JSON list of C-alpha atoms in Angstrom, two decimals:
[
{"chain": "F", "resi": 282, "resn": "MET", "atom": "CA", "xyz": [103.37, 15.75, 81.75]},
{"chain": "F", "resi": 283, "resn": "GLN", "atom": "CA", "xyz": [99.67, 16.42, 82.08]},
{"chain": "F", "resi": 284, "resn": "GLU", "atom": "CA", "xyz": [98.77, 19.95, 83.15]},
{"chain": "F", "resi": 285, "resn": "PRO", "atom": "CA", "xyz": [96.99, 20.31, 86.50]},
{"chain": "F", "resi": 286, "resn": "GLY", "atom": "CA", "xyz": [93.24, 20.49, 86.00]},
{"chain": "F", "resi": 287, "resn": "ILE", "atom": "CA", "xyz": [93.27, 19.16, 82.43]},
{"chain": "F", "resi": 288, "resn": "ASP", "atom": "CA", "xyz": [91.98, 15.60, 81.90]},
{"chain": "F", "resi": 289, "resn": "LYS", "atom": "CA", "xyz": [92.51, 13.55, 78.76]},
{"chain": "F", "resi": 290, "resn": "VAL", "atom": "CA", "xyz": [89.38, 12.80, 76.72]},
{"chain": "F", "resi": 291, "resn": "ARG", "atom": "CA", "xyz": [88.61, 9.99, 74.27]},
{"chain": "F", "resi": 292, "resn": "ILE", "atom": "CA", "xyz": [86.48, 10.51, 71.17]},
{"chain": "F", "resi": 293, "resn": "LYS", "atom": "CA", "xyz": [85.18, 7.19, 69.81]},
{"chain": "F", "resi": 294, "resn": "VAL", "atom": "CA", "xyz": [83.09, 6.55, 66.68]},
{"chain": "F", "resi": 295, "resn": "LEU", "atom": "CA", "xyz": [80.08, 4.49, 67.78]},
{"chain": "F", "resi": 296, "resn": "SER", "atom": "CA", "xyz": [78.10, 4.23, 64.55]},
{"chain": "F", "resi": 297, "resn": "ILE", "atom": "CA", "xyz": [77.77, 5.63, 61.05]},
{"chain": "F", "resi": 298, "resn": "ALA", "atom": "CA", "xyz": [74.52, 5.73, 59.09]},
{"chain": "F", "resi": 299, "resn": "GLY", "atom": "CA", "xyz": [75.49, 5.94, 55.44]},
{"chain": "F", "resi": 300, "resn": "GLU", "atom": "CA", "xyz": [79.00, 6.69, 54.20]},
{"chain": "F", "resi": 301, "resn": "CYS", "atom": "CA", "xyz": [81.11, 9.09, 56.24]},
{"chain": "F", "resi": 302, "resn": "GLN", "atom": "CA", "xyz": [82.75, 11.59, 53.88]},
{"chain": "F", "resi": 303, "resn": "ALA", "atom": "CA", "xyz": [85.64, 11.95, 56.35]},
{"chain": "F", "resi": 304, "resn": "CYS", "atom": "CA", "xyz": [86.30, 8.17, 56.20]},
{"chain": "F", "resi": 305, "resn": "HIS", "atom": "CA", "xyz": [85.68, 7.62, 59.91]},
{"chain": "F", "resi": 306, "resn": "GLN", "atom": "CA", "xyz": [85.20, 3.97, 60.85]},
{"chain": "F", "resi": 307, "resn": "VAL", "atom": "CA", "xyz": [83.18, 2.47, 63.71]},
{"chain": "F", "resi": 308, "resn": "GLY", "atom": "CA", "xyz": [85.51, 1.87, 66.66]},
{"chain": "F", "resi": 309, "resn": "GLN", "atom": "CA", "xyz": [88.01, 4.58, 65.66]},
{"chain": "F", "resi": 310, "resn": "GLU", "atom": "CA", "xyz": [89.37, 6.40, 68.72]},
{"chain": "F", "resi": 311, "resn": "VAL", "atom": "CA", "xyz": [91.16, 9.71, 69.09]},
{"chain": "F", "resi": 312, "resn": "ILE", "atom": "CA", "xyz": [92.66, 10.91, 72.37]},
{"chain": "F", "resi": 313, "resn": "VAL", "atom": "CA", "xyz": [92.55, 14.63, 73.15]},
{"chain": "F", "resi": 314, "resn": "ASP", "atom": "CA", "xyz": [95.42, 15.70, 75.41]},
{"chain": "F", "resi": 315, "resn": "ASN", "atom": "CA", "xyz": [94.94, 19.41, 76.11]},
{"chain": "F", "resi": 316, "resn": "VAL", "atom": "CA", "xyz": [94.69, 20.71, 72.50]},
{"chain": "F", "resi": 317, "resn": "THR", "atom": "CA", "xyz": [96.61, 17.85, 70.86]},
{"chain": "F", "resi": 318, "resn": "LEU", "atom": "CA", "xyz": [94.63, 15.16, 69.03]},
{"chain": "F", "resi": 319, "resn": "SER", "atom": "CA", "xyz": [96.17, 11.71, 68.53]},
{"chain": "F", "resi": 320, "resn": "GLY", "atom": "CA", "xyz": [94.44, 11.33, 65.16]},
{"chain": "F", "resi": 321, "resn": "TYR", "atom": "CA", "xyz": [92.07, 12.88, 62.65]},
{"chain": "F", "resi": 322, "resn": "VAL", "atom": "CA", "xyz": [88.54, 14.05, 63.45]},
{"chain": "F", "resi": 323, "resn": "CYS", "atom": "CA", "xyz": [86.42, 15.67, 60.74]},
{"chain": "F", "resi": 324, "resn": "PRO", "atom": "CA", "xyz": [86.36, 19.44, 61.38]},
{"chain": "F", "resi": 325, "resn": "HIS", "atom": "CA", "xyz": [82.56, 19.55, 61.12]},
{"chain": "F", "resi": 326, "resn": "ALA", "atom": "CA", "xyz": [82.19, 16.82, 63.75]},
{"chain": "F", "resi": 327, "resn": "LEU", "atom": "CA", "xyz": [84.91, 18.36, 65.93]},
{"chain": "F", "resi": 328, "resn": "VAL", "atom": "CA", "xyz": [83.01, 21.66, 66.12]},
{"chain": "F", "resi": 329, "resn": "SER", "atom": "CA", "xyz": [80.02, 19.74, 67.50]},
{"chain": "F", "resi": 330, "resn": "LEU", "atom": "CA", "xyz": [82.14, 17.67, 69.91]},
{"chain": "F", "resi": 331, "resn": "TRP", "atom": "CA", "xyz": [84.52, 20.34, 71.23]},
{"chain": "F", "resi": 332, "resn": "PRO", "atom": "CA", "xyz": [82.23, 21.97, 73.86]},
{"chain": "F", "resi": 333, "resn": "TYR", "atom": "CA", "xyz": [81.76, 18.53, 75.46]},
{"chain": "F", "resi": 334, "resn": "VAL", "atom": "CA", "xyz": [85.49, 17.82, 75.29]},
{"chain": "F", "resi": 335, "resn": "LEU", "atom": "CA", "xyz": [86.15, 21.10, 77.14]},
{"chain": "F", "resi": 336, "resn": "VAL", "atom": "CA", "xyz": [83.69, 20.22, 79.91]},
{"chain": "F", "resi": 337, "resn": "LEU", "atom": "CA", "xyz": [85.42, 16.89, 80.54]},
{"chain": "F", "resi": 338, "resn": "GLN", "atom": "CA", "xyz": [88.96, 18.29, 80.22]},
{"chain": "F", "resi": 339, "resn": "ASN", "atom": "CA", "xyz": [88.20, 20.83, 82.91]},
{"chain": "F", "resi": 340, "resn": "ARG", "atom": "CA", "xyz": [86.79, 18.19, 85.28]},
{"chain": "F", "resi": 341, "resn": "GLY", "atom": "CA", "xyz": [83.16, 19.16, 84.76]},
{"chain": "F", "resi": 342, "resn": "LYS", "atom": "CA", "xyz": [80.36, 16.59, 84.85]},
{"chain": "F", "resi": 343, "resn": "PHE", "atom": "CA", "xyz": [77.27, 16.24, 82.71]},
{"chain": "F", "resi": 344, "resn": "PRO", "atom": "CA", "xyz": [73.92, 16.20, 84.57]},
{"chain": "F", "resi": 345, "resn": "TRP", "atom": "CA", "xyz": [72.93, 12.94, 82.79]},
{"chain": "F", "resi": 346, "resn": "GLY", "atom": "CA", "xyz": [74.25, 9.38, 82.72]},
{"chain": "F", "resi": 347, "resn": "ASP", "atom": "CA", "xyz": [77.47, 8.79, 84.62]},
{"chain": "F", "resi": 348, "resn": "GLY", "atom": "CA", "xyz": [78.53, 12.42, 84.12]},
{"chain": "F", "resi": 349, "resn": "ASP", "atom": "CA", "xyz": [81.85, 11.42, 82.56]},
{"chain": "F", "resi": 350, "resn": "SER", "atom": "CA", "xyz": [80.68, 10.68, 79.01]},
{"chain": "F", "resi": 351, "resn": "THR", "atom": "CA", "xyz": [78.06, 11.61, 76.44]},
{"chain": "F", "resi": 352, "resn": "ILE", "atom": "CA", "xyz": [77.04, 10.67, 72.91]},
{"chain": "F", "resi": 353, "resn": "ILE", "atom": "CA", "xyz": [77.01, 13.38, 70.24]},
{"chain": "F", "resi": 354, "resn": "ALA", "atom": "CA", "xyz": [76.08, 13.20, 66.55]},
{"chain": "F", "resi": 355, "resn": "CYS", "atom": "CA", "xyz": [77.93, 14.96, 63.77]},
{"chain": "F", "resi": 356, "resn": "PRO", "atom": "CA", "xyz": [76.00, 17.63, 61.84]},
{"chain": "F", "resi": 357, "resn": "ASP", "atom": "CA", "xyz": [75.83, 15.60, 58.58]},
{"chain": "F", "resi": 358, "resn": "GLY", "atom": "CA", "xyz": [72.15, 14.63, 58.51]},
{"chain": "F", "resi": 359, "resn": "GLU", "atom": "CA", "xyz": [72.52, 12.27, 55.54]},
{"chain": "F", "resi": 360, "resn": "ASN", "atom": "CA", "xyz": [75.56, 10.29, 56.75]},
{"chain": "F", "resi": 361, "resn": "LEU", "atom": "CA", "xyz": [75.12, 10.61, 60.49]},
{"chain": "F", "resi": 362, "resn": "ALA", "atom": "CA", "xyz": [78.07, 9.55, 62.64]},
{"chain": "F", "resi": 363, "resn": "ARG", "atom": "CA", "xyz": [77.63, 9.12, 66.40]},
{"chain": "F", "resi": 364, "resn": "PHE", "atom": "CA", "xyz": [80.57, 9.74, 68.71]},
{"chain": "F", "resi": 365, "resn": "GLU", "atom": "CA", "xyz": [81.13, 8.99, 72.38]},
{"chain": "F", "resi": 366, "resn": "VAL", "atom": "CA", "xyz": [83.07, 11.68, 74.23]},
{"chain": "F", "resi": 367, "resn": "ALA", "atom": "CA", "xyz": [84.47, 10.29, 77.49]},
{"chain": "F", "resi": 368, "resn": "ARG", "atom": "CA", "xyz": [86.90, 11.34, 80.19]},
{"chain": "F", "resi": 369, "resn": "LEU", "atom": "CA", "xyz": [89.87, 8.97, 80.46]},
{"chain": "F", "resi": 370, "resn": "LYS", "atom": "CA", "xyz": [90.31, 7.66, 83.97]},
{"chain": "F", "resi": 371, "resn": "ASP", "atom": "CA", "xyz": [93.87, 7.22, 85.23]}
]
């Protein structure tokens, strides 16, 4: 059962420039349900993504775009992966 006030969030790999050392593939998706991840996300990328995951889990909105998603890059400047972080709608 989903906790009140906590939304599920999807992390999706949009693109990779170079060769991702964590073996992420374009199109890969991971669902975040509270603090449980349905799959693997590179720890370095996850540190960059997590603040945005928390905003969406707690029903916050971003002041850009549709407010329910954003695109974030991992910190690897040589093999840049871009991720979409989006609230899952029921």
